[in-house]
mmCIF file of C-alpha atoms and ligand atoms in Angstrom:
data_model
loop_
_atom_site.group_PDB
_atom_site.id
_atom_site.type_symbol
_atom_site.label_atom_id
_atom_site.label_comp_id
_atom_site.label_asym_id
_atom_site.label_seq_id
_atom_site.Cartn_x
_atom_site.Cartn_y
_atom_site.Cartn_z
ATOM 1 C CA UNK A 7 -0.767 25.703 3.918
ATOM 2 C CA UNK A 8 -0.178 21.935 2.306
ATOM 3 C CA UNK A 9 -2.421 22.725 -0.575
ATOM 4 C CA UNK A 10 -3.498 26.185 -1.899
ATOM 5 C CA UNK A 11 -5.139 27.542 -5.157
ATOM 6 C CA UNK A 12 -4.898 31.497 -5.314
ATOM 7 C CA UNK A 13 -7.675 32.745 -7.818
ATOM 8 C CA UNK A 14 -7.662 29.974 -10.361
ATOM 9 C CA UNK A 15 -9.540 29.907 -13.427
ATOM 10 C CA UNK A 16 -10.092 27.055 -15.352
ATOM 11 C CA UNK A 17 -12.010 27.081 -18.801
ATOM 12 C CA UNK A 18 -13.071 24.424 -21.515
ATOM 13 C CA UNK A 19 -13.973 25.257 -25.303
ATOM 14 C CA UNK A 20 -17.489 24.708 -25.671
ATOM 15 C CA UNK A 21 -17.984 25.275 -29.349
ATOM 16 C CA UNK A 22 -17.583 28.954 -30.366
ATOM 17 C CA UNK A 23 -17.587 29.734 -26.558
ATOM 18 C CA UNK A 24 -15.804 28.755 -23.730
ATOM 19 C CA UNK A 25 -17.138 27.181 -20.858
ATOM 20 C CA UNK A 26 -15.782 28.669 -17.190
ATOM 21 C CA UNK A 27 -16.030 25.489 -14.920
ATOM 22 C CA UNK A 28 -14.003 27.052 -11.988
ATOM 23 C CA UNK A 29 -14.035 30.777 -11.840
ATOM 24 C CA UNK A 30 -11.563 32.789 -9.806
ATOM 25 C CA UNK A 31 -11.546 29.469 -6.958
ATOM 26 C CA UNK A 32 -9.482 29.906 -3.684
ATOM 27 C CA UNK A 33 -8.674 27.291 -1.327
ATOM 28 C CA UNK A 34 -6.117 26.536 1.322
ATOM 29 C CA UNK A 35 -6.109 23.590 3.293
ATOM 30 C CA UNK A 36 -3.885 22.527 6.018
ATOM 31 C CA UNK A 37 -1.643 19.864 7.405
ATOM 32 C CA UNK A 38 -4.105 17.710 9.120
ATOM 33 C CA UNK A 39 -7.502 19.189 7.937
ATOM 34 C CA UNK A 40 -10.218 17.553 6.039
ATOM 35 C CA UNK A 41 -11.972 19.617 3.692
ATOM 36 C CA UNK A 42 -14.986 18.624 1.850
ATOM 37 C CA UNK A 43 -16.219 20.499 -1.641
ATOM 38 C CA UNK A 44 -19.872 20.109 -2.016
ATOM 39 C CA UNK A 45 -22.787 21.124 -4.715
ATOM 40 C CA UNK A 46 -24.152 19.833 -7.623
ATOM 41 C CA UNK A 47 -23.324 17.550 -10.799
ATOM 42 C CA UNK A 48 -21.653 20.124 -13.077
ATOM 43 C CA UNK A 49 -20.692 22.427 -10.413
ATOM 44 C CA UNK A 50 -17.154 22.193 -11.287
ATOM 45 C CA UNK A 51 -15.861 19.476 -8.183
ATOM 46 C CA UNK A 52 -13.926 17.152 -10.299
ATOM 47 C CA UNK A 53 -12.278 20.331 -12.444
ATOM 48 C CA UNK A 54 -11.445 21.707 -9.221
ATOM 49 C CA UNK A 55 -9.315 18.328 -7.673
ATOM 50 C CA UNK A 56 -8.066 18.160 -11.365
ATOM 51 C CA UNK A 57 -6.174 21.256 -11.175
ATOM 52 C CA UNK A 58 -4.993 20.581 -7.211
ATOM 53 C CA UNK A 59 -4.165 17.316 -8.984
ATOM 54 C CA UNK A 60 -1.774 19.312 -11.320
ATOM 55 C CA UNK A 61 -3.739 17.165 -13.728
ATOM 56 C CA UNK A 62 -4.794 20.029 -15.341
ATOM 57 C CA UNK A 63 -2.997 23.248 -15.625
ATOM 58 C CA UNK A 64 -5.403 26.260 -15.298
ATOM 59 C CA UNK A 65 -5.895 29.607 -17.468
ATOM 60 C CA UNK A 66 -4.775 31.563 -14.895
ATOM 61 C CA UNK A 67 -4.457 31.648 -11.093
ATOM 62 C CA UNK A 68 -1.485 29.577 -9.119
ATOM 63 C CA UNK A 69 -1.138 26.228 -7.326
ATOM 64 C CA UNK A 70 0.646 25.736 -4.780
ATOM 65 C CA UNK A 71 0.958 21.906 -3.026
ATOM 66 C CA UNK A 72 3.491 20.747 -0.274
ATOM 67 C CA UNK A 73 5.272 23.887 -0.941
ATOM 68 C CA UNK A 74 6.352 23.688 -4.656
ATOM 69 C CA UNK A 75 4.630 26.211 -6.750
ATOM 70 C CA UNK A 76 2.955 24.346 -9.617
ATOM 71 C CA UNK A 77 1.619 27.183 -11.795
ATOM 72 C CA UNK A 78 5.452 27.682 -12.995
ATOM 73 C CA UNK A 79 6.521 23.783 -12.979
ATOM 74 C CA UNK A 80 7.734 22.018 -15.852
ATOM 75 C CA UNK A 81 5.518 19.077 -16.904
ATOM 76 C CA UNK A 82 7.920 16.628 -15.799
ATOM 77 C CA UNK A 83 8.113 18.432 -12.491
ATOM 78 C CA UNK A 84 4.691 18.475 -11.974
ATOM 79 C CA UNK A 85 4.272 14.777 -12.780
ATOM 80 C CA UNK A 86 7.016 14.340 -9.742
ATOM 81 C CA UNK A 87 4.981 16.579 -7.376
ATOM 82 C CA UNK A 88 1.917 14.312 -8.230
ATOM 83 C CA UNK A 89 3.522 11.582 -7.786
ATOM 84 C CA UNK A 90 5.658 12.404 -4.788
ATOM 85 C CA UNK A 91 3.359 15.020 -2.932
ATOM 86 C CA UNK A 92 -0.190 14.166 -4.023
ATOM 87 C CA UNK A 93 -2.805 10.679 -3.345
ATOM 88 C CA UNK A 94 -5.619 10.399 -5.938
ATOM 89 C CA UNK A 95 -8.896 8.570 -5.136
ATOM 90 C CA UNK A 96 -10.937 9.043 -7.847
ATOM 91 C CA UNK A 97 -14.738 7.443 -7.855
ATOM 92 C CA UNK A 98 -13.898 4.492 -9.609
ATOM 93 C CA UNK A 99 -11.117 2.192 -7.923
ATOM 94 C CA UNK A 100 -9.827 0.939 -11.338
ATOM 95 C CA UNK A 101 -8.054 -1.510 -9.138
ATOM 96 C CA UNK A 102 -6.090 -3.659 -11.450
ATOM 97 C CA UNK A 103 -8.149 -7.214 -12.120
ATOM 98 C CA UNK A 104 -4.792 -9.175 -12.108
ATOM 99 C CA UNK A 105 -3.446 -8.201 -9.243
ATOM 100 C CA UNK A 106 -3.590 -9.430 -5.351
ATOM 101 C CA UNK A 107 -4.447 -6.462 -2.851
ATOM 102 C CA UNK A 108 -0.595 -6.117 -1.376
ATOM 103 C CA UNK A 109 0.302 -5.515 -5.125
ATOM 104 C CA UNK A 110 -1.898 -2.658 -5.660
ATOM 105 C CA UNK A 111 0.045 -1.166 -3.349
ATOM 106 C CA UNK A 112 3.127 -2.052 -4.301
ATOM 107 C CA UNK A 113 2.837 -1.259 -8.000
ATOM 108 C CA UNK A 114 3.083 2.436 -6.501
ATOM 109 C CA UNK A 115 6.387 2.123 -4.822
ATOM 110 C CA UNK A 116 7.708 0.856 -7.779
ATOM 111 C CA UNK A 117 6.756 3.345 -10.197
ATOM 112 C CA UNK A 118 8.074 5.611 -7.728
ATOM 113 C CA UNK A 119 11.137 3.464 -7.486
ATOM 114 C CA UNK A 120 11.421 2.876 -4.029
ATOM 115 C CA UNK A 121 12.993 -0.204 -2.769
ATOM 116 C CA UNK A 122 10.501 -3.664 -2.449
ATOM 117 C CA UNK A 123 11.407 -4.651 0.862
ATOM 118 C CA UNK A 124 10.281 -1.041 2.388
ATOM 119 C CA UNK A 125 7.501 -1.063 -0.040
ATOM 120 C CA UNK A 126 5.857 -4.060 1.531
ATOM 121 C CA UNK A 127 6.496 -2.733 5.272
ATOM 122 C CA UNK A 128 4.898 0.344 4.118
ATOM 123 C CA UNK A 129 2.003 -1.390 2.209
ATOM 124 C CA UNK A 130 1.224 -3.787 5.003
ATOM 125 C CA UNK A 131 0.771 -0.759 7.464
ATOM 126 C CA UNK A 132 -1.629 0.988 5.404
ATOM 127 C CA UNK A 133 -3.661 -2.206 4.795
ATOM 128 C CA UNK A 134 -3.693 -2.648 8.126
ATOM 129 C CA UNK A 135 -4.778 0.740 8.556
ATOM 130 C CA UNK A 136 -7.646 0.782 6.666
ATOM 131 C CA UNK A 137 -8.904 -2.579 8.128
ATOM 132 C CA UNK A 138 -7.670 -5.135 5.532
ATOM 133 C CA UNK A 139 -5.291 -6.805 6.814
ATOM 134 C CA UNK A 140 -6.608 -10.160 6.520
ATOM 135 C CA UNK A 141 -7.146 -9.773 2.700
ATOM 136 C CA UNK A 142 -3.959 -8.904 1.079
ATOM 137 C CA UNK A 143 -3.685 -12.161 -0.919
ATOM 138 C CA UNK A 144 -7.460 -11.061 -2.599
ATOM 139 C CA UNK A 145 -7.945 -9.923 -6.044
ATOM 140 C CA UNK A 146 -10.438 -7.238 -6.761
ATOM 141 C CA UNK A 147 -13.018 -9.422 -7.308
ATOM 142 C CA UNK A 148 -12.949 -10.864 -4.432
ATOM 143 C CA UNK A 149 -13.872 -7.801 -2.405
ATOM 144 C CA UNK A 150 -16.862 -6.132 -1.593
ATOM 145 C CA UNK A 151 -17.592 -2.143 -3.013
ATOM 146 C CA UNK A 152 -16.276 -0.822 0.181
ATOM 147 C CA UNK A 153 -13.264 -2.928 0.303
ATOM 148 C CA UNK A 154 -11.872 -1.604 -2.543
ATOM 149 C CA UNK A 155 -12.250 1.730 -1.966
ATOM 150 C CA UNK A 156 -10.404 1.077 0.671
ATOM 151 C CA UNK A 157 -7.521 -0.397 -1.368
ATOM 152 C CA UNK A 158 -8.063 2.252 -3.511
ATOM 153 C CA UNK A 159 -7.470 4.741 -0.633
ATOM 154 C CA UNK A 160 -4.484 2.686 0.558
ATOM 155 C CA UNK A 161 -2.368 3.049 -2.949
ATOM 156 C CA UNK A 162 -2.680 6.783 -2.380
ATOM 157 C CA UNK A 163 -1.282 6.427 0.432
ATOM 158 C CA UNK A 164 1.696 4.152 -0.537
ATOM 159 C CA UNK A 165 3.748 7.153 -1.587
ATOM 160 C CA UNK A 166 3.418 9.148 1.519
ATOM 161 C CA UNK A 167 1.792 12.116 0.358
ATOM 162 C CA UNK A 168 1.007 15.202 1.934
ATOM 163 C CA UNK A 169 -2.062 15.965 0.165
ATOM 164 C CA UNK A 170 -4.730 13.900 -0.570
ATOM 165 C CA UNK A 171 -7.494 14.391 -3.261
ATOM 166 C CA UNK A 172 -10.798 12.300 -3.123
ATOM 167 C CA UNK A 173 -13.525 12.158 -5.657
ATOM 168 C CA UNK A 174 -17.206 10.875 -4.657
ATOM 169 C CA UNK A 175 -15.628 8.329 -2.541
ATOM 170 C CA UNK A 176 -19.208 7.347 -1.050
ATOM 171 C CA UNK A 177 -21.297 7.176 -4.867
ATOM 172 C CA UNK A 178 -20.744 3.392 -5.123
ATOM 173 C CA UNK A 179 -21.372 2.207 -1.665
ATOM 174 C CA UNK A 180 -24.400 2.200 0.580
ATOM 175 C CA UNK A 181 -24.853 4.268 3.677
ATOM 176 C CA UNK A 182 -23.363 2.884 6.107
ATOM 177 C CA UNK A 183 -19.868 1.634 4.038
ATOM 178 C CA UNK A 184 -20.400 5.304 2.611
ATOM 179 C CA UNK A 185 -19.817 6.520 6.521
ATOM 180 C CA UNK A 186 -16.652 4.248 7.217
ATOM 181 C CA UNK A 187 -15.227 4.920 4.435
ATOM 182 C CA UNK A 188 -15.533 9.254 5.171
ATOM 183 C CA UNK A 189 -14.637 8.312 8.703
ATOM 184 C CA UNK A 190 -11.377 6.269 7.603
ATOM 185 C CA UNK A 191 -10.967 9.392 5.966
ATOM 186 C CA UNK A 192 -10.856 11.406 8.850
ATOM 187 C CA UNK A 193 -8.723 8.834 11.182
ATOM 188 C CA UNK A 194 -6.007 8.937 8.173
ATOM 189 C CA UNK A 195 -5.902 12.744 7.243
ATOM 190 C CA UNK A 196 -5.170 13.423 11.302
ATOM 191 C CA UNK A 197 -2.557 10.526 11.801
ATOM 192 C CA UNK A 198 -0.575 11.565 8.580
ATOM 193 C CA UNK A 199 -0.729 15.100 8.811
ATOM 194 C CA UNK A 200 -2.359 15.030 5.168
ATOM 195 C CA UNK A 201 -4.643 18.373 3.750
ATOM 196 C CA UNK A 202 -7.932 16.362 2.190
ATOM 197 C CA UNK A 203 -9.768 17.522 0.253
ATOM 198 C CA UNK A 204 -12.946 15.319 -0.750
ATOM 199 C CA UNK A 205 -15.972 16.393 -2.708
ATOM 200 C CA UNK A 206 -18.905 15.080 -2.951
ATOM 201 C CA UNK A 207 -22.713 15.955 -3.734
ATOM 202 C CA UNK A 208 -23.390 13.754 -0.732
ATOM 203 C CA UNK A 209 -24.383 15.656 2.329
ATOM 204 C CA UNK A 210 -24.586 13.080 4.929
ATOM 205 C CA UNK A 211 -20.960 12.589 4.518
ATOM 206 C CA UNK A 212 -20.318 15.262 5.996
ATOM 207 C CA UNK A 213 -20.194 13.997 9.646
ATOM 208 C CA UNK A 214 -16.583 13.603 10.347
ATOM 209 C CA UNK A 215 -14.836 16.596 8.282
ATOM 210 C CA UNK A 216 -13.699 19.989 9.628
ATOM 211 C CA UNK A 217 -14.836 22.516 6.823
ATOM 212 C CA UNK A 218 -16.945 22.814 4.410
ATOM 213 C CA UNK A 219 -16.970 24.675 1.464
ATOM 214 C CA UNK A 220 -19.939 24.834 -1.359
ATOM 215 C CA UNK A 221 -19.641 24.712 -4.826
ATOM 216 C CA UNK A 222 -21.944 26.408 -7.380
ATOM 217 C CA UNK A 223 -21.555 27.188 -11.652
ATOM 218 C CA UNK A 224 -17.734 26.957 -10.881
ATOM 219 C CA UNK A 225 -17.568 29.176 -7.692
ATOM 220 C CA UNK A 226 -16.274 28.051 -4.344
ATOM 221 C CA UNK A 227 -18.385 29.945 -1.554
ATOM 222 C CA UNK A 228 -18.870 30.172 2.084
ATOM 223 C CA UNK A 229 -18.964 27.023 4.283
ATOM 224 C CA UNK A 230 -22.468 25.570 3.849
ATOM 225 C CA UNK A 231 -24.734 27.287 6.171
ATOM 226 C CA UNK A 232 -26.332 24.607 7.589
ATOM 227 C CA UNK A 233 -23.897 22.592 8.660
ATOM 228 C CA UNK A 234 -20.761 25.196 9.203
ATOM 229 C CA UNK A 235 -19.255 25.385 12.891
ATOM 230 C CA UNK A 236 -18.011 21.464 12.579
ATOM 231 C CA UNK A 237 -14.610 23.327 12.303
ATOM 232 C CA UNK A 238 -14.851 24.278 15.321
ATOM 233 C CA UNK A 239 -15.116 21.019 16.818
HETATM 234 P P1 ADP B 20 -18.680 18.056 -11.138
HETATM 235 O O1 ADP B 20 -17.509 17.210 -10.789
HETATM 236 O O2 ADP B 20 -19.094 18.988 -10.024
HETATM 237 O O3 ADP B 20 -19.838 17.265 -11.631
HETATM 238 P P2 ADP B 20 -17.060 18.924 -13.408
HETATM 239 O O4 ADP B 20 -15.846 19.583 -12.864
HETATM 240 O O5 ADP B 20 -16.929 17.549 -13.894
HETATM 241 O O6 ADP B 20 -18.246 19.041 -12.320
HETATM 242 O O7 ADP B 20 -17.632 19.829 -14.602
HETATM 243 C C1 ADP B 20 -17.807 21.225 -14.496
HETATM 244 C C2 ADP B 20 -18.277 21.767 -15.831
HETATM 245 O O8 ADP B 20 -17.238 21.618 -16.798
HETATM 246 C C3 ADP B 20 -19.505 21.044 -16.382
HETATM 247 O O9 ADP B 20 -20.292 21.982 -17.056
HETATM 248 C C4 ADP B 20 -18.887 20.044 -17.345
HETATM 249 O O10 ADP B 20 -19.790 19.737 -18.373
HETATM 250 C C5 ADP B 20 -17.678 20.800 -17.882
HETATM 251 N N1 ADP B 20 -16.559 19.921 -18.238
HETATM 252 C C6 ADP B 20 -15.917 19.031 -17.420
HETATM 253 N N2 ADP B 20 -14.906 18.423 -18.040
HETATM 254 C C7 ADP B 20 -14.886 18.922 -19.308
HETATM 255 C C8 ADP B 20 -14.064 18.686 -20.453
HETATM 256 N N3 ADP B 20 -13.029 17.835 -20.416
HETATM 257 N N4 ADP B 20 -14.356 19.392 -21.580
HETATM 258 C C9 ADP B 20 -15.362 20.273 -21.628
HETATM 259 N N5 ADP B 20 -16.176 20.544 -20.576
HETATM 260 C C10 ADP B 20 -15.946 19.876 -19.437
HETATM 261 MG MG1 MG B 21 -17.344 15.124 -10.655
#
């Protein structure tokens, strides 16, 4: 398994208390599967990619992504592993204003420190990958909703990840862009091998994944009823 969380536990302080927003969560996920997390505002989604994020270390339970064991990392190690191992896509692009589309992506690379030259082979690909191509020279505002998601789902690509996280990808866009951008999803986790994970409280993007898991007051449960068997497919 690419990603997987063994019994983690994650808790905020919440005054005199302490508020439980993922509660003994398991999930494995692998090479080349698309997972979506879905339930509710508050249900504990964005605490749950968080902590696959090694964003946020949990009270107890262990992490485990591309095969180094995150639970015992060093904080400098786990800022490698996320930077290395993991692509982030959170809801908002927070594409930077001053910069052209093929410098998004290459922005990455350097933080990374990889050499420009591959950087821009690499970036090119993925823009052409997700369909924009034709607007590298653009800055953000020059781009529709959906078109930066889609550079925002192209710079988490840049470092070749294994694992890729996705927050309410579809919130800002209508229903159709919602539905390219799920099914660009899709097209990328199979042709890179990556284990995706996307939540969402959006049902109908639920089309194009393999599993589906539900999430409830900081439990992960069964696949969703209704719509399980699109595993199988
Ligand atoms: P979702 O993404 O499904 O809306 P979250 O993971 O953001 O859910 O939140 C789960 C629960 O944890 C909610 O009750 C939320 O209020 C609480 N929570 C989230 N982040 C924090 C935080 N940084 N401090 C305290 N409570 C938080
Ligand atoms: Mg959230």
């Amino acid at each position: 398994m690419t990603l997987k969380l063994t019994d983690v536990v994650l808790t905020y302080p919440d005054g005199d208390r302490t508020l439980t927003a993922l509660d003994h969560v398991g999930l494995a996920v692998a090479p080349g599967e698309f997972t979506a997390v879905v339930g509710p505002s508050g249900s504990g989604k964005s605490s749950l990619l968080a902590v696959a994020a090694t964003l946020i270390a949990p009270a107890s339970g262990d992490v485990s992504v591309a095969g180094h064991d995150v639970s015992t990392a060093s904080p400098a190690t786990r800022t490698r592993i996320r930077r290395d191992n993991i692509g982030i896509v959170f809801q908002q692009a927070n594409l930077l204003s001053s910069l052209t589309t093929l410098e998004q992506l290459l922005v990455m690379a350097h933080l990374a420190g990889r050499p420009v030259r591959d950087a821009a082979v690499r970036a090119r690909e993925l823009l052409h990958a997700v369909g924009l191509a034709d607007k590298e020279r653009r800055r953000p505002h020059e781009l529709s909703g959906g078109e930066r998601q889609r550079v925002n789902i192209a710079r988490a690509l840049m470092n070749s990840p294994e694992v890729l996280l996705v927050d309410e990808p579809t919130s800002a866009l209508d229903h159709r862009r919602g539905e390219q951008i799920v099914s660009l999803l899709a097209d990328l986790t199979k042709e890179n091998g990556l284990a995706t994970v996307m939540v969402t409280h959006d049902l109908a993007a639920l089309s194009a994944v393999d599993t589906v898991l539900a999430m409830a007051d900081g439990r992960l449960t069964a696949e969703v009823p209704a719509i399980s068997g699109r595993a199988a497919r």
